[in-house]
CSV table of C-alpha atoms and ligand atoms in Angstrom, one decimal:
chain,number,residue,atom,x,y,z
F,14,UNK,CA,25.3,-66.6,38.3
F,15,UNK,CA,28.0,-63.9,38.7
F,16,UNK,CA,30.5,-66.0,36.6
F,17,UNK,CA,30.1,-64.5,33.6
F,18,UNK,CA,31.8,-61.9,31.8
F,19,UNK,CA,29.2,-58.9,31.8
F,20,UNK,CA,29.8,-55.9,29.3
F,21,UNK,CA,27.1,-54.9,32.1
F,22,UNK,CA,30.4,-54.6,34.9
F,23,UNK,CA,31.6,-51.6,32.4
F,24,UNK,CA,29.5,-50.1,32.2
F,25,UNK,CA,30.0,-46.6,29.8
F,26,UNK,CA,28.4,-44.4,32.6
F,27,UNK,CA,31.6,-42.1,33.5
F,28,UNK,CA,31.7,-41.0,37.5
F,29,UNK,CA,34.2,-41.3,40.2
F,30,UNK,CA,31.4,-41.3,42.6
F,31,UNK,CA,32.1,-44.2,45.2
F,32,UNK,CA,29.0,-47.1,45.1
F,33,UNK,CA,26.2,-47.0,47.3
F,34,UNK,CA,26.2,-49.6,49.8
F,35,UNK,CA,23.5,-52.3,48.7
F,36,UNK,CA,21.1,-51.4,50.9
F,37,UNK,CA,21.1,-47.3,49.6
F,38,UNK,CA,21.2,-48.9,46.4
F,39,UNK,CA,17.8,-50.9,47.0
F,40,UNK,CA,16.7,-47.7,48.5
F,41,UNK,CA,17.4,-45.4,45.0
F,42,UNK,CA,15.7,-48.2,42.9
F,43,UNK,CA,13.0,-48.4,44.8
F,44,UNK,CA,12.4,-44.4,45.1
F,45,UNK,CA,12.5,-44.7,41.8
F,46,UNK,CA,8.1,-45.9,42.7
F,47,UNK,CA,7.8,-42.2,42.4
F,48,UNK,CA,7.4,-42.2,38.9
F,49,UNK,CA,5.2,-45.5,38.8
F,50,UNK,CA,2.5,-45.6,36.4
F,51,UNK,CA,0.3,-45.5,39.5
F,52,UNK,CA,0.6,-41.6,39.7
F,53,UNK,CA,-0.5,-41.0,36.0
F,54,UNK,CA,-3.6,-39.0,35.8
F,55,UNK,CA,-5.5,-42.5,33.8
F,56,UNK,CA,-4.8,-44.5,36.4
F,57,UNK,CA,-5.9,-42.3,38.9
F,58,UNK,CA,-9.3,-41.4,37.4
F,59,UNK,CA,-9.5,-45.4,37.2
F,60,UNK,CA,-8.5,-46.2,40.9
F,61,UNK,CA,-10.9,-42.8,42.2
F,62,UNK,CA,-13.9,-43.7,40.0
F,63,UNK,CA,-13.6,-41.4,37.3
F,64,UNK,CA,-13.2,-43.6,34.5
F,65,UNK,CA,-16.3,-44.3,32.1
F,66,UNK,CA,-16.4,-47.6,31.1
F,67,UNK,CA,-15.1,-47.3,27.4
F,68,UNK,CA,-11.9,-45.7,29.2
F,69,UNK,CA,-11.6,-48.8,31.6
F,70,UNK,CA,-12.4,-50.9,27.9
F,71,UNK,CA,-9.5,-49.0,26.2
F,72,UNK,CA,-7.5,-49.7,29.2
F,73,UNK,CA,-8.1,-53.4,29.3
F,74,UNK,CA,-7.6,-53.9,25.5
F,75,UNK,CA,-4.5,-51.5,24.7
F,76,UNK,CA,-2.9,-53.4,28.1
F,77,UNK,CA,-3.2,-56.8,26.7
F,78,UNK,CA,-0.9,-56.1,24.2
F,79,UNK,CA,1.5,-55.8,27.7
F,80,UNK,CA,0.2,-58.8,28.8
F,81,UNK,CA,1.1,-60.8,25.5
F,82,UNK,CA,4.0,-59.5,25.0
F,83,UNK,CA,5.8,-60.1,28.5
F,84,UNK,CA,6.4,-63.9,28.0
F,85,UNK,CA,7.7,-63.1,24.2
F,86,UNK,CA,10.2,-60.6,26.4
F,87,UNK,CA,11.1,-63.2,29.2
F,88,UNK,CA,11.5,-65.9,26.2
F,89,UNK,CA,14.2,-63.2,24.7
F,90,UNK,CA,15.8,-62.4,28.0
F,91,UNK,CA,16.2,-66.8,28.7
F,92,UNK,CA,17.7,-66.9,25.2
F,93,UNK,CA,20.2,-64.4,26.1
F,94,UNK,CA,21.1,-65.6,29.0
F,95,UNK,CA,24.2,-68.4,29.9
F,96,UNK,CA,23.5,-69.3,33.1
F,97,UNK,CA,20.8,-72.9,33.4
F,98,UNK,CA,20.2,-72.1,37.2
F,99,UNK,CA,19.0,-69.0,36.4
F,100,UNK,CA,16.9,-69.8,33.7
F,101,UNK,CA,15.8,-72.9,36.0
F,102,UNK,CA,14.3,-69.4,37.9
F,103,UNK,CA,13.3,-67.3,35.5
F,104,UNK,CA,11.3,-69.6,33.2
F,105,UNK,CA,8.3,-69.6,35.7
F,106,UNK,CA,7.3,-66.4,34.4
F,107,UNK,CA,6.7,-67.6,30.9
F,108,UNK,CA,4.4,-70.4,32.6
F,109,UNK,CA,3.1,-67.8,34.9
F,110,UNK,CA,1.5,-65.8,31.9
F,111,UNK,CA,1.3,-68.8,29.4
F,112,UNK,CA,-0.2,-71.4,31.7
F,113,UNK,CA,0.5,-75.0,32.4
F,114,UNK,CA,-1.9,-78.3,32.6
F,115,UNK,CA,-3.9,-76.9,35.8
F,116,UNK,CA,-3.6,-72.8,35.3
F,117,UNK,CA,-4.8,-71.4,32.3
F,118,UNK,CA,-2.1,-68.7,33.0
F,119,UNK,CA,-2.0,-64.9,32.9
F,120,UNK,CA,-3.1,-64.2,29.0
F,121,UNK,CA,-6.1,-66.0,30.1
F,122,UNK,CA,-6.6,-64.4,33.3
F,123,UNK,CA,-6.6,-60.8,31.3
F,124,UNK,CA,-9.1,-62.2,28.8
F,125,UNK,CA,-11.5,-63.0,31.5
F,126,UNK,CA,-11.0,-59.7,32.7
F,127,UNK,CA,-11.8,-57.9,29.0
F,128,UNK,CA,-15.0,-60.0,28.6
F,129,UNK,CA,-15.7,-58.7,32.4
F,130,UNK,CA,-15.8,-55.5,31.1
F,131,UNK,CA,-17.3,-56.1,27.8
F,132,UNK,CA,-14.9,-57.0,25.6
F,133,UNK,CA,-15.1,-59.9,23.4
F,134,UNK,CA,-12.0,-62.4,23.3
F,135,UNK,CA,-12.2,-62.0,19.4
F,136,UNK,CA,-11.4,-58.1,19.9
F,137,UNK,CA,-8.3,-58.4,22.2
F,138,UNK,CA,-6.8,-60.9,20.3
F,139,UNK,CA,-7.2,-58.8,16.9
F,140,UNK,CA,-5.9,-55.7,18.5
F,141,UNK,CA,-7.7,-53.4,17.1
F,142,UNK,CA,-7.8,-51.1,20.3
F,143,UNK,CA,-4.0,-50.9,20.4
F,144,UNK,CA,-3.4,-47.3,19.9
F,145,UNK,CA,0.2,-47.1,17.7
F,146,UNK,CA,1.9,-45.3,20.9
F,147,UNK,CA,1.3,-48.1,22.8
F,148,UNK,CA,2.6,-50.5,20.6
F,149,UNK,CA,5.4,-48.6,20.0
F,150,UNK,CA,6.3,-48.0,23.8
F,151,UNK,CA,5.3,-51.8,24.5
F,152,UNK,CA,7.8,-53.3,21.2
F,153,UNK,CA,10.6,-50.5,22.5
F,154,UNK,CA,10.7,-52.6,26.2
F,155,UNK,CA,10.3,-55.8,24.1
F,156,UNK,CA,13.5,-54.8,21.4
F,157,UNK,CA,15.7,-53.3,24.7
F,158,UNK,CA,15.4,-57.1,26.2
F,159,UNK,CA,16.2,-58.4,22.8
F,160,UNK,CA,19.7,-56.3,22.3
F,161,UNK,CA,20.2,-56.2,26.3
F,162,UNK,CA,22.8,-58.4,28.5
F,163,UNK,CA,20.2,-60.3,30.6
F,164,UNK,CA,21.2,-58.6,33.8
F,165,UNK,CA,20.2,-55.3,32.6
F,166,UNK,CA,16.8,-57.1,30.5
F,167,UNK,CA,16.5,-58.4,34.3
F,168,UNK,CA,16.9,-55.1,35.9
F,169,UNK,CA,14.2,-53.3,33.5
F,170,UNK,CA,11.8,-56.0,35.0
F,171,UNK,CA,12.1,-53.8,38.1
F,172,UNK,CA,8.9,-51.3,38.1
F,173,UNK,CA,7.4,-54.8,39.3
F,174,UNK,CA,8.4,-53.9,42.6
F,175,UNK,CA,5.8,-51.2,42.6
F,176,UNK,CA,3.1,-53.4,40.7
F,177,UNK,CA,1.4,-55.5,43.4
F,178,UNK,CA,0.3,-51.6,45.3
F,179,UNK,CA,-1.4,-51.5,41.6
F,180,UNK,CA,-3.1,-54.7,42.1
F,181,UNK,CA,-4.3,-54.4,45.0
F,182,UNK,CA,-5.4,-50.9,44.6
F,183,UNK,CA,-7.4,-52.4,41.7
F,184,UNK,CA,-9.1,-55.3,44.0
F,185,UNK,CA,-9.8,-52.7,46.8
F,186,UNK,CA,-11.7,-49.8,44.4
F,187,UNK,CA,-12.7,-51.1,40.9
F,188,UNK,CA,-15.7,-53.8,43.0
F,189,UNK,CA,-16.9,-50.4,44.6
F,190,UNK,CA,-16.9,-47.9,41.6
F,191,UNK,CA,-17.7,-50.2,39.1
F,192,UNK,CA,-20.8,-52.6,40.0
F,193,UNK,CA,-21.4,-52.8,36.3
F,194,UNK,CA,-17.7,-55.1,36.3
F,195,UNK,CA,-18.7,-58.7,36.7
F,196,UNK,CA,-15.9,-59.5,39.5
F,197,UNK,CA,-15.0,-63.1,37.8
F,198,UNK,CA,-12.5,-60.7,35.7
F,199,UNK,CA,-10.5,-59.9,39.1
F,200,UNK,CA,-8.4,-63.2,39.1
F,201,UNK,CA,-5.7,-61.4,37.2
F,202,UNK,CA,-5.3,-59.2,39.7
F,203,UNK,CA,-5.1,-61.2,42.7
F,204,UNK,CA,-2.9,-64.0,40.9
F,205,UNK,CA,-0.6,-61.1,40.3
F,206,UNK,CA,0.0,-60.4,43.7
F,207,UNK,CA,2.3,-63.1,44.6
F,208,UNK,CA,3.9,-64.2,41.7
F,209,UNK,CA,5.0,-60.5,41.5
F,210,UNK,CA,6.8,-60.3,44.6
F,211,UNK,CA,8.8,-63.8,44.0
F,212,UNK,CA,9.6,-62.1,40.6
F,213,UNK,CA,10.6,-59.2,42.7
F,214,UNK,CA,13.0,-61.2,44.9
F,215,UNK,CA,15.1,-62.3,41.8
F,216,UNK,CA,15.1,-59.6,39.5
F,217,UNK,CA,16.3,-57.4,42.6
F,218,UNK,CA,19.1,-60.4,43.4
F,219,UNK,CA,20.2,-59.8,40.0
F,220,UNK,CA,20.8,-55.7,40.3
F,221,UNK,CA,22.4,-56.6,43.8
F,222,UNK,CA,24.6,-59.1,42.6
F,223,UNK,CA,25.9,-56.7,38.9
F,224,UNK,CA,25.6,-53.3,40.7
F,225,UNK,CA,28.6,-53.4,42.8
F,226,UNK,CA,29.8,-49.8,41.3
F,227,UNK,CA,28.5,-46.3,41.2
F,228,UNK,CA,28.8,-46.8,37.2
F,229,UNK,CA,26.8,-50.1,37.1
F,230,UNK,CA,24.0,-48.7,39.6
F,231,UNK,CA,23.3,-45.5,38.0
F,232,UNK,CA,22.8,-47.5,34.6
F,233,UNK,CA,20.5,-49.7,36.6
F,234,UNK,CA,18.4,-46.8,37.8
F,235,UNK,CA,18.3,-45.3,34.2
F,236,UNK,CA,17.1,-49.0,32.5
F,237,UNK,CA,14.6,-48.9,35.4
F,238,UNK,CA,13.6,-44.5,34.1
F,239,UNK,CA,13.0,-46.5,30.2
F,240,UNK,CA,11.0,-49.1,31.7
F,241,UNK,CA,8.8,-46.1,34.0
F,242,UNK,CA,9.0,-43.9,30.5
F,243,UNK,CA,7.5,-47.2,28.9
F,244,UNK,CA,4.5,-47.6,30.9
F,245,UNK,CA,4.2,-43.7,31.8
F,246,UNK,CA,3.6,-43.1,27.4
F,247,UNK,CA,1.4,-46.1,27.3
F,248,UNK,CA,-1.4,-44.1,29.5
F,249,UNK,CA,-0.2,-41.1,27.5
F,250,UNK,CA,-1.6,-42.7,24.7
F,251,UNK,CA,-4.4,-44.0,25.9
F,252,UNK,CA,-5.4,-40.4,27.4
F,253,UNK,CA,-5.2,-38.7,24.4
F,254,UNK,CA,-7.0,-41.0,22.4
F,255,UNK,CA,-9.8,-42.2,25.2
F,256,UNK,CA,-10.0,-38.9,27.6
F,257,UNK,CA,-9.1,-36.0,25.2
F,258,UNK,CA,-10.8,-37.8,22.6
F,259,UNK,CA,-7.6,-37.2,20.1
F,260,UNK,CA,-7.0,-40.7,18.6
F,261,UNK,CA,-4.8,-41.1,16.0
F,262,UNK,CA,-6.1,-39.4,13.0
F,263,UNK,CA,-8.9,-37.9,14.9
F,264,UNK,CA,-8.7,-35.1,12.4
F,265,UNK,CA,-9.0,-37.1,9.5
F,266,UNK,CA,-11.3,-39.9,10.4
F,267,UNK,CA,-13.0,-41.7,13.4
F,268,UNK,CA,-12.2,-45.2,11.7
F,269,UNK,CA,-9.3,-47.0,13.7
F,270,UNK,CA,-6.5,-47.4,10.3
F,271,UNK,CA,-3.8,-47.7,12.4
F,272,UNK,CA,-1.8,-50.9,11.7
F,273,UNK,CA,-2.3,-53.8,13.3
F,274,UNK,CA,1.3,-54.4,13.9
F,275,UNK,CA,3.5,-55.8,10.9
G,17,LIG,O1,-0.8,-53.7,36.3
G,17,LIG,C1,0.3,-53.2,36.5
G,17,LIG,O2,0.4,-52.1,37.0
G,17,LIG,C2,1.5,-54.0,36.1
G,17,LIG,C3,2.7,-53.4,35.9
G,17,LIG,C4,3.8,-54.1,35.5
G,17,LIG,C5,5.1,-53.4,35.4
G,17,LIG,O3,5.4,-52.7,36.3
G,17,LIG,O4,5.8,-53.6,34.4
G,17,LIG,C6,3.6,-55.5,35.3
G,17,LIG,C7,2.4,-56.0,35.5
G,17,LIG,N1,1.3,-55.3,35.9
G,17,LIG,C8,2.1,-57.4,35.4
G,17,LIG,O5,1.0,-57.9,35.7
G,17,LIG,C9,3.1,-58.3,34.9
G,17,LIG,O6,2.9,-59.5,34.8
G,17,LIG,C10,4.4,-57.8,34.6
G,17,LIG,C11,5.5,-58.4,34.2
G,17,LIG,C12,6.4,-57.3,34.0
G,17,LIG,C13,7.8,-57.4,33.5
G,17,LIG,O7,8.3,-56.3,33.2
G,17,LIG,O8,8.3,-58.5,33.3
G,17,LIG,N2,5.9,-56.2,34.4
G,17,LIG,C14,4.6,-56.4,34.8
């Protein structure tokens, strides 16, 4: 896997700072759980029972553009990359969210989960709920993976090692503070759990293997800031437009013009 050339290696992050040992470096990428979505004020209203249900609706439907959009951005990072034995790897994760023969896959698992909360299929897959700041921070993770060497489109997978405390957070609250959620939409959730740490495992191989300078890790930690700034201005978006009742053209209309994506 380490074979090939990686513009990566040289990286154009300037310091004579020695590199961390691995195991400080694991330790500064996963500090980085600090700034995890987890801590924005949306998802803690969601998680302590705050949220009414057209902000857990808004929620479900702006995320499924996430959702649809991950396998487009593992499909770009396997077309990137050289190397079959990790594609071999890395390919489950299109399956995981795609689905295969037995498993209707992730995207399905999600639209269970919007009709749980009262969404119709129809509506997620028009995307009319997606605020335009959350398409644009969604596309900008999407376009870095596209333009990116696959080690660092592999690195910004990394806030995943912070996801599953999301998931289970989720299964362990939502049940409790909202009765009115029929619990078949919780599969996602749970299914999530284990193929997140497996992803885990290899994405964090990868930044092991590359980050062997102080240049190359501190570029790691800063693709894994985007990815946090990525998810952090999703829920940005989604409180202005669903807590602080300020969606996009709020002044000039309450009809939802915003493009649909071009
Ligand atoms: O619900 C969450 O908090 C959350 C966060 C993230 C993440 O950190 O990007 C992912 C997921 N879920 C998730 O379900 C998922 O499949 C996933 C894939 C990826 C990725 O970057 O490749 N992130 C995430």
């Amino acid at each position: 896997m380490t074979s090939i050339a990686s513009p990566f290696a040289a990286s154009a992050v300037e310091t004579d700072a020695p590199a961390l040992p691995p195991e400080a470096f694991r330790q500064a990428l996963l500090a980085k759980g600090a700034y995890y979505h987890i801590h924005h004020p949306y998802q803690v209203d969601m998680a302590e029972g705050r949220a009414t249900p057209e902000q857990i609706r808004g929620w479900v439907a702006n995320r499924f553009y996430y959702q649809v959009n991950i396998p487009q951005k593992d499909a770009a990072l396997l077309a990137n990359c050289p190397d079959a034995a990790t594609r071999r790897r890395w390919i489950q994760r299109l399956l995981d969210h795609d689905g295969h023969t037995d498993d209707g896959g992730g995207i399905e698992a999600w639209l269970a989960l919007g009709e749980a909360v009262g969404l119709t299929r129809d509506e997620l897959w028009a995307q009319e709920h997606v605020l335009p700041g959350v398409r644009f921070a969604v596309d900008a993770y999407v376009n870095f993976v596209r333009r990116a060497d696959w080690r660092e489109a592999a690195i910004s997978s990394l806030t995943e090692l912070f996801a599953p405390e999301a998931h289970r957070s989720r299964l362990d609250t939502w049940p409790t503070h909202y009765p009115w959620i029929d619990e078949a939409g919780y599969g996602y959730f749970r299914k999530r759990l284990k193929e997140a740490r497996r992803d885990v495992d290899h994405g964090l191989e990868v930044a092991l293997a590359v980050c062997t300078t102080a240049a190359a890790q501190q570029r790691a930690l800063e693709i894994l800031q985007f990815k946090l700034d990525v998810l952090w201005s999703m829920l940005d978006a989604m409180t202005l437009a669903y807590q602080l009742e300020r969606p996009p053209y709020h002044s000039v209309t309450d009809r939802r013009v915003y493009h649909r994506g071009l």
